Short mmCIF file of N, CA, C and O and ligand atoms in Angstrom, two decimals:
data_model
loop_
_atom_site.label_atom_id
_atom_site.label_comp_id
_atom_site.label_asym_id
_atom_site.label_seq_id
_atom_site.Cartn_x
_atom_site.Cartn_y
_atom_site.Cartn_z
N MET A 1 -3.60 -13.01 24.99
CA MET A 1 -3.87 -11.89 24.10
C MET A 1 -4.15 -10.61 24.89
O MET A 1 -3.55 -9.57 24.62
N ILE A 2 -5.09 -10.68 25.87
CA ILE A 2 -5.33 -9.46 26.62
C ILE A 2 -4.16 -9.20 27.56
O ILE A 2 -3.53 -10.12 28.07
N GLY A 3 -3.90 -7.92 27.77
CA GLY A 3 -2.79 -7.52 28.62
C GLY A 3 -3.28 -6.86 29.89
O GLY A 3 -4.11 -7.42 30.61
N ARG A 4 -2.81 -5.66 30.14
CA ARG A 4 -3.13 -4.98 31.39
C ARG A 4 -4.61 -4.67 31.49
O ARG A 4 -5.28 -4.39 30.51
N PHE A 5 -5.09 -4.72 32.74
CA PHE A 5 -6.44 -4.23 33.04
C PHE A 5 -6.38 -2.71 32.99
O PHE A 5 -5.56 -2.11 33.68
N ASN A 6 -7.22 -2.08 32.16
CA ASN A 6 -7.15 -0.63 32.01
C ASN A 6 -8.12 0.10 32.93
O ASN A 6 -7.74 1.02 33.63
N HIS A 7 -9.40 -0.29 32.90
CA HIS A 7 -10.36 0.36 33.80
C HIS A 7 -11.63 -0.47 33.94
O HIS A 7 -11.91 -1.34 33.12
N VAL A 8 -12.36 -0.15 34.99
CA VAL A 8 -13.72 -0.63 35.13
C VAL A 8 -14.61 0.60 34.95
O VAL A 8 -14.26 1.69 35.40
N ALA A 9 -15.73 0.42 34.24
CA ALA A 9 -16.64 1.54 34.02
C ALA A 9 -17.92 1.32 34.81
O ALA A 9 -18.47 0.21 34.84
N ILE A 10 -18.39 2.39 35.42
CA ILE A 10 -19.62 2.35 36.20
C ILE A 10 -20.58 3.37 35.59
O ILE A 10 -20.23 4.54 35.44
N ALA A 11 -21.76 2.90 35.19
CA ALA A 11 -22.79 3.80 34.67
C ALA A 11 -23.51 4.42 35.85
O ALA A 11 -23.85 3.72 36.82
N VAL A 12 -23.71 5.72 35.80
CA VAL A 12 -24.34 6.43 36.91
C VAL A 12 -25.43 7.37 36.38
O VAL A 12 -25.31 7.91 35.29
N PRO A 13 -26.49 7.58 37.18
CA PRO A 13 -27.53 8.50 36.73
C PRO A 13 -27.15 9.96 36.95
O PRO A 13 -27.73 10.85 36.32
N ASP A 14 -26.19 10.23 37.84
CA ASP A 14 -25.85 11.61 38.20
C ASP A 14 -24.34 11.70 38.38
O ASP A 14 -23.80 11.29 39.42
N LEU A 15 -23.67 12.21 37.36
CA LEU A 15 -22.20 12.22 37.37
C LEU A 15 -21.65 13.12 38.48
O LEU A 15 -20.64 12.78 39.11
N ALA A 16 -22.31 14.25 38.73
CA ALA A 16 -21.81 15.15 39.78
C ALA A 16 -21.86 14.45 41.13
O ALA A 16 -20.91 14.54 41.94
N ALA A 17 -22.94 13.73 41.40
CA ALA A 17 -23.06 13.02 42.67
C ALA A 17 -22.02 11.90 42.74
O ALA A 17 -21.40 11.67 43.79
N ALA A 18 -21.82 11.20 41.62
CA ALA A 18 -20.86 10.09 41.61
C ALA A 18 -19.43 10.59 41.81
O ALA A 18 -18.66 9.99 42.57
N THR A 19 -19.08 11.69 41.15
CA THR A 19 -17.71 12.20 41.32
C THR A 19 -17.52 12.70 42.76
O THR A 19 -16.45 12.52 43.34
N ALA A 20 -18.57 13.29 43.34
CA ALA A 20 -18.46 13.74 44.73
C ALA A 20 -18.25 12.54 45.66
O ALA A 20 -17.46 12.60 46.61
N THR A 21 -18.93 11.43 45.37
CA THR A 21 -18.77 10.23 46.20
C THR A 21 -17.33 9.73 46.14
O THR A 21 -16.72 9.45 47.18
N TYR A 22 -16.79 9.63 44.93
CA TYR A 22 -15.42 9.12 44.80
C TYR A 22 -14.40 10.12 45.35
O TYR A 22 -13.41 9.72 45.98
N ARG A 23 -14.62 11.42 45.11
CA ARG A 23 -13.65 12.43 45.55
C ARG A 23 -13.74 12.66 47.07
O ARG A 23 -12.74 12.61 47.78
N ASP A 24 -14.97 12.90 47.55
CA ASP A 24 -15.11 13.36 48.93
C ASP A 24 -15.24 12.21 49.92
O ASP A 24 -14.68 12.27 51.01
N THR A 25 -16.00 11.18 49.57
CA THR A 25 -16.21 10.08 50.50
C THR A 25 -15.07 9.08 50.45
O THR A 25 -14.57 8.63 51.48
N LEU A 26 -14.64 8.75 49.22
CA LEU A 26 -13.58 7.74 49.08
C LEU A 26 -12.19 8.37 48.99
O LEU A 26 -11.19 7.65 49.04
N GLY A 27 -12.12 9.68 48.85
CA GLY A 27 -10.82 10.36 48.86
C GLY A 27 -9.95 10.07 47.65
O GLY A 27 -8.74 10.01 47.75
N ALA A 28 -10.60 9.93 46.48
CA ALA A 28 -9.84 9.62 45.26
C ALA A 28 -9.67 10.87 44.41
O ALA A 28 -10.38 11.86 44.57
N GLU A 29 -8.71 10.78 43.48
CA GLU A 29 -8.47 11.85 42.52
C GLU A 29 -9.43 11.65 41.34
O GLU A 29 -9.43 10.58 40.73
N VAL A 30 -10.26 12.65 41.05
CA VAL A 30 -11.28 12.52 40.01
C VAL A 30 -11.09 13.64 38.99
O VAL A 30 -10.91 14.80 39.35
N SER A 31 -11.14 13.28 37.71
CA SER A 31 -10.94 14.27 36.64
C SER A 31 -12.19 15.12 36.48
O SER A 31 -13.28 14.78 36.97
N ALA A 32 -12.05 16.22 35.73
CA ALA A 32 -13.22 17.01 35.34
C ALA A 32 -14.05 16.18 34.35
O ALA A 32 -13.50 15.34 33.62
N PRO A 33 -15.37 16.39 34.30
CA PRO A 33 -16.20 15.65 33.35
C PRO A 33 -15.84 16.00 31.91
O PRO A 33 -15.48 17.15 31.61
N LEU A 34 -15.92 15.00 31.05
CA LEU A 34 -15.57 15.16 29.64
C LEU A 34 -16.74 14.64 28.81
O LEU A 34 -17.06 13.45 28.86
N ALA A 35 -17.39 15.54 28.06
CA ALA A 35 -18.52 15.13 27.21
C ALA A 35 -17.98 14.42 25.98
O ALA A 35 -17.04 14.91 25.33
N GLN A 36 -18.55 13.27 25.67
CA GLN A 36 -18.15 12.51 24.48
C GLN A 36 -19.39 12.24 23.64
O GLN A 36 -19.93 11.12 23.66
N PRO A 37 -19.85 13.27 22.91
CA PRO A 37 -21.11 13.12 22.17
C PRO A 37 -21.10 11.96 21.19
O PRO A 37 -22.14 11.32 20.97
N GLU A 38 -19.93 11.64 20.61
CA GLU A 38 -19.89 10.53 19.64
C GLU A 38 -20.13 9.18 20.31
O GLU A 38 -20.46 8.21 19.65
N HIS A 39 -19.97 9.11 21.65
CA HIS A 39 -20.24 7.88 22.38
C HIS A 39 -21.52 7.98 23.22
O HIS A 39 -21.90 7.02 23.88
N GLY A 40 -22.16 9.15 23.24
CA GLY A 40 -23.40 9.31 23.99
C GLY A 40 -23.21 9.26 25.49
O GLY A 40 -24.13 8.84 26.22
N VAL A 41 -22.05 9.69 25.96
CA VAL A 41 -21.79 9.67 27.41
C VAL A 41 -20.96 10.89 27.81
O VAL A 41 -20.26 11.47 26.99
N THR A 42 -21.08 11.24 29.08
CA THR A 42 -20.12 12.15 29.70
C THR A 42 -19.33 11.31 30.69
O THR A 42 -19.90 10.50 31.44
N VAL A 43 -18.00 11.48 30.69
CA VAL A 43 -17.11 10.60 31.43
C VAL A 43 -16.32 11.41 32.46
O VAL A 43 -15.90 12.53 32.18
N ALA A 44 -16.09 10.83 33.63
CA ALA A 44 -15.09 11.35 34.56
C ALA A 44 -14.23 10.16 34.98
O ALA A 44 -14.75 9.04 35.15
N PHE A 45 -12.94 10.39 35.11
CA PHE A 45 -12.03 9.31 35.48
C PHE A 45 -11.58 9.44 36.91
O PHE A 45 -11.18 10.52 37.35
N VAL A 46 -11.64 8.33 37.62
CA VAL A 46 -11.06 8.23 38.95
C VAL A 46 -9.70 7.56 38.77
O VAL A 46 -9.64 6.44 38.25
N THR A 47 -8.65 8.25 39.13
CA THR A 47 -7.31 7.69 38.94
C THR A 47 -6.82 7.09 40.25
O THR A 47 -6.75 7.78 41.26
N LEU A 48 -6.53 5.80 40.18
CA LEU A 48 -6.03 5.06 41.35
C LEU A 48 -4.59 4.66 41.06
O LEU A 48 -4.16 4.69 39.91
N PRO A 49 -3.84 4.26 42.08
CA PRO A 49 -2.44 3.92 41.84
C PRO A 49 -2.25 2.81 40.80
O PRO A 49 -1.27 2.83 40.06
N ASN A 50 -3.17 1.86 40.72
CA ASN A 50 -2.96 0.73 39.82
C ASN A 50 -3.97 0.63 38.69
O ASN A 50 -3.85 -0.25 37.83
N THR A 51 -5.00 1.47 38.67
CA THR A 51 -5.98 1.38 37.60
C THR A 51 -6.86 2.62 37.61
O THR A 51 -6.57 3.58 38.33
N LYS A 52 -7.90 2.61 36.81
CA LYS A 52 -8.84 3.73 36.76
C LYS A 52 -10.26 3.22 36.89
O LYS A 52 -10.55 2.07 36.54
N VAL A 53 -11.13 4.07 37.37
CA VAL A 53 -12.57 3.84 37.31
C VAL A 53 -13.14 4.91 36.40
O VAL A 53 -12.79 6.09 36.53
N GLU A 54 -13.97 4.48 35.45
CA GLU A 54 -14.58 5.40 34.49
C GLU A 54 -16.03 5.56 34.91
O GLU A 54 -16.77 4.58 34.93
N LEU A 55 -16.43 6.78 35.27
CA LEU A 55 -17.82 7.04 35.64
C LEU A 55 -18.53 7.58 34.40
O LEU A 55 -18.07 8.55 33.79
N LEU A 56 -19.62 6.93 34.01
CA LEU A 56 -20.33 7.26 32.77
C LEU A 56 -21.74 7.74 33.07
O LEU A 56 -22.50 7.05 33.75
N GLU A 57 -22.08 8.89 32.52
CA GLU A 57 -23.44 9.42 32.60
C GLU A 57 -23.98 9.54 31.18
O GLU A 57 -23.25 9.95 30.28
N PRO A 58 -25.27 9.21 30.96
CA PRO A 58 -25.83 9.32 29.61
C PRO A 58 -25.74 10.76 29.09
O PRO A 58 -25.90 11.71 29.86
N LEU A 59 -25.50 10.89 27.79
CA LEU A 59 -25.46 12.20 27.14
C LEU A 59 -26.31 12.12 25.88
O LEU A 59 -26.03 11.33 24.98
N GLY A 60 -27.36 12.92 25.84
CA GLY A 60 -28.19 13.00 24.63
C GLY A 60 -29.18 11.84 24.53
O GLY A 60 -29.16 10.90 25.33
N ALA A 61 -30.05 11.94 23.52
CA ALA A 61 -31.06 10.91 23.30
C ALA A 61 -30.38 9.66 22.72
O ALA A 61 -29.42 9.78 21.97
N GLY A 62 -30.86 8.49 23.10
CA GLY A 62 -30.33 7.25 22.54
C GLY A 62 -28.94 6.91 23.05
O GLY A 62 -28.17 6.24 22.36
N SER A 63 -28.59 7.38 24.25
CA SER A 63 -27.30 7.01 24.83
C SER A 63 -27.20 5.50 24.97
O SER A 63 -28.17 4.84 25.38
N PRO A 64 -26.03 4.91 24.63
CA PRO A 64 -25.91 3.45 24.75
C PRO A 64 -26.01 2.95 26.19
O PRO A 64 -26.18 1.75 26.39
N ILE A 65 -25.94 3.83 27.18
CA ILE A 65 -26.07 3.35 28.57
C ILE A 65 -27.46 3.64 29.15
O ILE A 65 -27.73 3.32 30.31
N ALA A 66 -28.37 4.21 28.34
CA ALA A 66 -29.70 4.57 28.87
C ALA A 66 -30.47 3.32 29.32
O ALA A 66 -31.07 3.31 30.40
N LYS A 67 -30.45 2.26 28.49
CA LYS A 67 -31.19 1.04 28.84
C LYS A 67 -30.61 0.39 30.09
O LYS A 67 -31.34 -0.13 30.93
N PHE A 68 -29.28 0.41 30.19
CA PHE A 68 -28.62 -0.16 31.37
C PHE A 68 -29.11 0.55 32.63
O PHE A 68 -29.40 -0.08 33.64
N LEU A 69 -29.23 1.88 32.55
CA LEU A 69 -29.67 2.64 33.73
C LEU A 69 -31.17 2.45 34.01
O LEU A 69 -31.59 2.56 35.16
N GLU A 70 -31.94 2.13 32.95
CA GLU A 70 -33.34 1.79 33.21
C GLU A 70 -33.43 0.52 34.05
O GLU A 70 -34.24 0.40 34.96
N ARG A 71 -32.54 -0.44 33.75
CA ARG A 71 -32.54 -1.70 34.51
C ARG A 71 -31.83 -1.55 35.86
O ARG A 71 -32.09 -2.31 36.78
N ASN A 72 -30.91 -0.58 35.94
CA ASN A 72 -30.12 -0.38 37.17
C ASN A 72 -30.17 1.10 37.53
O ASN A 72 -29.21 1.85 37.32
N PRO A 73 -31.32 1.55 38.07
CA PRO A 73 -31.51 3.00 38.25
C PRO A 73 -30.49 3.66 39.18
O PRO A 73 -30.23 4.86 39.04
N ALA A 74 -29.92 2.91 40.10
CA ALA A 74 -28.92 3.50 41.00
C ALA A 74 -27.52 3.48 40.39
O ALA A 74 -26.57 3.98 40.99
N GLY A 75 -27.40 2.89 39.19
CA GLY A 75 -26.10 2.73 38.55
C GLY A 75 -25.55 1.34 38.78
O GLY A 75 -26.16 0.53 39.49
N GLY A 76 -24.42 1.04 38.16
CA GLY A 76 -23.82 -0.28 38.33
C GLY A 76 -22.63 -0.46 37.42
O GLY A 76 -22.37 0.36 36.54
N VAL A 77 -21.92 -1.59 37.65
CA VAL A 77 -20.75 -1.88 36.82
C VAL A 77 -21.20 -2.14 35.39
O VAL A 77 -22.08 -2.97 35.15
N HIS A 78 -20.63 -1.42 34.44
CA HIS A 78 -21.09 -1.46 33.05
C HIS A 78 -20.16 -2.25 32.14
O HIS A 78 -20.60 -3.03 31.32
N HIS A 79 -18.84 -2.05 32.25
CA HIS A 79 -17.91 -2.85 31.44
C HIS A 79 -16.53 -2.87 32.08
O HIS A 79 -16.21 -2.07 32.96
N LEU A 80 -15.73 -3.82 31.60
CA LEU A 80 -14.33 -3.93 31.97
C LEU A 80 -13.50 -3.66 30.73
O LEU A 80 -13.89 -4.04 29.63
N CYS A 81 -12.36 -3.00 30.90
CA CYS A 81 -11.51 -2.69 29.76
C CYS A 81 -10.12 -3.30 29.94
O CYS A 81 -9.45 -3.05 30.94
N PHE A 82 -9.74 -4.11 28.94
CA PHE A 82 -8.41 -4.72 28.91
C PHE A 82 -7.63 -4.14 27.74
O PHE A 82 -8.21 -3.81 26.70
N GLU A 83 -6.34 -4.07 27.89
CA GLU A 83 -5.49 -3.58 26.81
C GLU A 83 -5.03 -4.74 25.93
O GLU A 83 -4.81 -5.85 26.41
N VAL A 84 -4.92 -4.44 24.62
CA VAL A 84 -4.34 -5.40 23.67
C VAL A 84 -3.27 -4.66 22.87
O VAL A 84 -3.37 -3.44 22.65
N ASP A 85 -2.27 -5.39 22.41
CA ASP A 85 -1.18 -4.76 21.65
C ASP A 85 -1.64 -4.32 20.27
O ASP A 85 -1.17 -3.32 19.75
N ASP A 86 -2.53 -5.11 19.66
CA ASP A 86 -2.94 -4.85 18.28
C ASP A 86 -4.45 -5.06 18.19
O ASP A 86 -4.93 -6.21 18.19
N ILE A 87 -5.20 -3.97 18.12
CA ILE A 87 -6.66 -4.07 18.19
C ILE A 87 -7.24 -4.78 16.97
O ILE A 87 -8.22 -5.52 17.09
N ILE A 88 -6.64 -4.60 15.81
CA ILE A 88 -7.16 -5.26 14.60
C ILE A 88 -6.91 -6.77 14.67
O ILE A 88 -7.81 -7.58 14.39
N ALA A 89 -5.71 -7.15 15.08
CA ALA A 89 -5.40 -8.58 15.22
C ALA A 89 -6.31 -9.22 16.26
O ALA A 89 -6.82 -10.33 16.06
N ALA A 90 -6.54 -8.50 17.37
CA ALA A 90 -7.41 -9.03 18.42
C ALA A 90 -8.83 -9.19 17.90
O ALA A 90 -9.48 -10.21 18.12
N ARG A 91 -9.33 -8.16 17.20
CA ARG A 91 -10.68 -8.20 16.65
C ARG A 91 -10.83 -9.39 15.67
O ARG A 91 -11.80 -10.15 15.75
N ASN A 92 -9.85 -9.56 14.81
CA ASN A 92 -9.94 -10.64 13.82
C ASN A 92 -9.90 -12.00 14.50
O ASN A 92 -10.65 -12.91 14.12
N ARG A 93 -9.06 -12.15 15.48
CA ARG A 93 -8.96 -13.43 16.20
C ARG A 93 -10.29 -13.74 16.90
O ARG A 93 -10.78 -14.88 16.85
N LEU A 94 -10.86 -12.72 17.54
CA LEU A 94 -12.12 -12.94 18.26
C LEU A 94 -13.26 -13.26 17.30
O LEU A 94 -14.07 -14.15 17.57
N LYS A 95 -13.31 -12.55 16.19
CA LYS A 95 -14.39 -12.81 15.22
C LYS A 95 -14.26 -14.21 14.65
O LYS A 95 -15.26 -14.92 14.48
N SER A 96 -13.04 -14.64 14.36
CA SER A 96 -12.89 -15.98 13.80
C SER A 96 -13.21 -17.05 14.84
O SER A 96 -13.56 -18.17 14.49
N ALA A 97 -13.15 -16.68 16.12
CA ALA A 97 -13.55 -17.62 17.18
C ALA A 97 -15.05 -17.55 17.45
O ALA A 97 -15.56 -18.26 18.32
N GLY A 98 -15.76 -16.68 16.71
CA GLY A 98 -17.22 -16.62 16.85
C GLY A 98 -17.72 -15.56 17.80
O GLY A 98 -18.93 -15.47 18.04
N ALA A 99 -16.83 -14.77 18.38
CA ALA A 99 -17.27 -13.73 19.32
C ALA A 99 -17.90 -12.58 18.54
O ALA A 99 -17.51 -12.29 17.41
N ARG A 100 -18.88 -11.96 19.16
CA ARG A 100 -19.58 -10.85 18.53
C ARG A 100 -18.96 -9.51 18.94
O ARG A 100 -18.86 -9.22 20.13
N VAL A 101 -18.55 -8.74 17.93
CA VAL A 101 -18.04 -7.39 18.17
C VAL A 101 -19.20 -6.44 17.96
O VAL A 101 -19.91 -6.54 16.96
N LEU A 102 -19.43 -5.54 18.89
CA LEU A 102 -20.59 -4.63 18.79
C LEU A 102 -20.37 -3.58 17.70
O LEU A 102 -19.25 -3.29 17.30
N GLY A 103 -21.49 -3.00 17.27
CA GLY A 103 -21.46 -1.95 16.24
C GLY A 103 -21.06 -2.54 14.90
O GLY A 103 -21.38 -3.68 14.58
N ASP A 104 -20.32 -1.74 14.12
CA ASP A 104 -19.93 -2.21 12.79
C ASP A 104 -18.64 -3.02 12.83
O ASP A 104 -18.13 -3.41 11.78
N GLY A 105 -18.13 -3.26 14.02
CA GLY A 105 -16.94 -4.09 14.15
C GLY A 105 -15.64 -3.34 13.96
O GLY A 105 -14.56 -3.90 14.16
N GLU A 106 -15.74 -2.06 13.58
CA GLU A 106 -14.52 -1.28 13.37
C GLU A 106 -14.17 -0.53 14.66
O GLU A 106 -15.06 -0.01 15.34
N PRO A 107 -12.87 -0.47 15.02
CA PRO A 107 -12.48 0.26 16.23
C PRO A 107 -12.86 1.74 16.13
O PRO A 107 -12.82 2.34 15.06
N LYS A 108 -13.26 2.28 17.28
CA LYS A 108 -13.55 3.72 17.37
C LYS A 108 -12.62 4.31 18.42
O LYS A 108 -12.14 3.60 19.31
N LEU A 109 -12.40 5.61 18.33
CA LEU A 109 -11.54 6.24 19.34
C LEU A 109 -12.29 6.31 20.66
O LEU A 109 -13.40 6.81 20.74
N GLY A 110 -11.67 5.78 21.71
CA GLY A 110 -12.28 5.75 23.02
C GLY A 110 -11.94 6.99 23.84
O GLY A 110 -11.39 7.97 23.33
N ALA A 111 -12.26 6.92 25.11
CA ALA A 111 -12.12 8.08 26.00
C ALA A 111 -10.67 8.50 26.18
O ALA A 111 -10.39 9.62 26.59
N HIS A 112 -9.73 7.60 25.90
CA HIS A 112 -8.32 7.96 26.07
C HIS A 112 -7.65 8.28 24.74
O HIS A 112 -6.43 8.33 24.64
N GLY A 113 -8.48 8.46 23.68
CA GLY A 113 -7.94 8.79 22.37
C GLY A 113 -7.29 7.61 21.67
O GLY A 113 -6.55 7.78 20.70
N LYS A 114 -7.57 6.40 22.14
CA LYS A 114 -7.01 5.19 21.53
C LYS A 114 -8.14 4.34 20.95
O LYS A 114 -9.26 4.40 21.45
N PRO A 115 -7.86 3.53 19.92
CA PRO A 115 -8.92 2.72 19.32
C PRO A 115 -9.45 1.67 20.29
O PRO A 115 -8.67 1.02 21.00
N VAL A 116 -10.77 1.53 20.30
CA VAL A 116 -11.42 0.54 21.17
C VAL A 116 -12.48 -0.23 20.39
O VAL A 116 -13.02 0.27 19.40
N ILE A 117 -12.76 -1.44 20.85
CA ILE A 117 -13.93 -2.20 20.39
C ILE A 117 -14.63 -2.73 21.63
O ILE A 117 -14.03 -2.82 22.72
N PHE A 118 -15.91 -3.07 21.45
CA PHE A 118 -16.69 -3.68 22.55
C PHE A 118 -17.16 -5.06 22.12
O PHE A 118 -17.54 -5.25 20.95
N LEU A 119 -17.15 -5.99 23.07
CA LEU A 119 -17.52 -7.38 22.80
C LEU A 119 -18.80 -7.72 23.53
O LEU A 119 -19.02 -7.28 24.67
N HIS A 120 -19.64 -8.52 22.85
CA HIS A 120 -20.98 -8.82 23.39
C HIS A 120 -20.90 -9.52 24.74
O HIS A 120 -20.20 -10.52 24.89
N PRO A 121 -21.66 -9.02 25.73
CA PRO A 121 -21.61 -9.64 27.07
C PRO A 121 -21.99 -11.13 27.07
O PRO A 121 -21.47 -11.89 27.89
N LYS A 122 -22.87 -11.53 26.15
CA LYS A 122 -23.31 -12.94 26.17
C LYS A 122 -22.17 -13.88 25.81
O LYS A 122 -22.22 -15.07 26.13
N ASP A 123 -21.15 -13.36 25.15
CA ASP A 123 -20.00 -14.21 24.80
C ASP A 123 -18.92 -14.20 25.88
O ASP A 123 -17.94 -14.95 25.77
N PHE A 124 -19.07 -13.33 26.90
CA PHE A 124 -17.99 -13.16 27.88
C PHE A 124 -18.53 -13.11 29.31
O PHE A 124 -18.41 -12.11 30.02
N CYS A 125 -19.18 -14.22 29.69
CA CYS A 125 -19.58 -14.40 31.08
C CYS A 125 -20.53 -13.31 31.57
O CYS A 125 -20.52 -12.95 32.75
N GLY A 126 -21.35 -12.79 30.65
CA GLY A 126 -22.34 -11.80 31.06
C GLY A 126 -21.77 -10.42 31.31
O GLY A 126 -22.43 -9.58 31.92
N THR A 127 -20.55 -10.17 30.84
CA THR A 127 -19.90 -8.88 31.09
C THR A 127 -19.51 -8.22 29.78
O THR A 127 -18.84 -8.85 28.95
N LEU A 128 -19.92 -6.98 29.60
CA LEU A 128 -19.48 -6.20 28.43
C LEU A 128 -17.98 -5.95 28.56
O LEU A 128 -17.51 -5.48 29.61
N ILE A 129 -17.26 -6.28 27.50
CA ILE A 129 -15.80 -6.14 27.50
C ILE A 129 -15.40 -5.08 26.48
O ILE A 129 -15.84 -5.12 25.33
N GLU A 130 -14.55 -4.15 26.91
CA GLU A 130 -13.93 -3.17 26.02
C GLU A 130 -12.48 -3.58 25.85
O GLU A 130 -11.79 -3.90 26.83
N LEU A 131 -12.01 -3.59 24.61
CA LEU A 131 -10.58 -3.79 24.35
C LEU A 131 -10.03 -2.47 23.85
O LEU A 131 -10.63 -1.82 23.00
N GLU A 132 -8.90 -2.07 24.40
CA GLU A 132 -8.27 -0.80 24.01
C GLU A 132 -6.86 -1.10 23.51
O GLU A 132 -6.11 -1.84 24.15
N GLN A 133 -6.54 -0.47 22.38
CA GLN A 133 -5.16 -0.57 21.88
C GLN A 133 -4.21 0.00 22.93
O GLN A 133 -4.41 1.12 23.39
N ALA A 134 -3.18 -0.78 23.28
CA ALA A 134 -2.26 -0.32 24.34
C ALA A 134 -1.42 0.86 23.85
O ALA A 134 -1.21 1.02 22.66
CO1 LIG B 201 -14.41 2.17 29.02
#
């Protein structure tokens, strides 16, 4: 069901410092920061030849990554994103298998303007999974 690996996301306390690390120290191409108030994060993308790294900084009160950063103050790997051909079919299949879809279970537009859902880490080897419509 899952297809291409789309990105790994890293939650960071300081997006400017993180983008400087990827751009200047690791020599990668890094996008300008993009505020996503509906998701409570500011995002910058590191574009690599075969995938992307999504750097996430909390935005506003009650950011969904605030608790993660309390537990991991220096930042850390936050989620993996896989592509699926049909997000509704994937969601229905996972729910009928007993997997927990976060939020109200309805896809929301993600950072790439495509519908995404998130799956509970306890159902997937301790890792938060994002599925994105291909
Ligand atoms: Co993501």
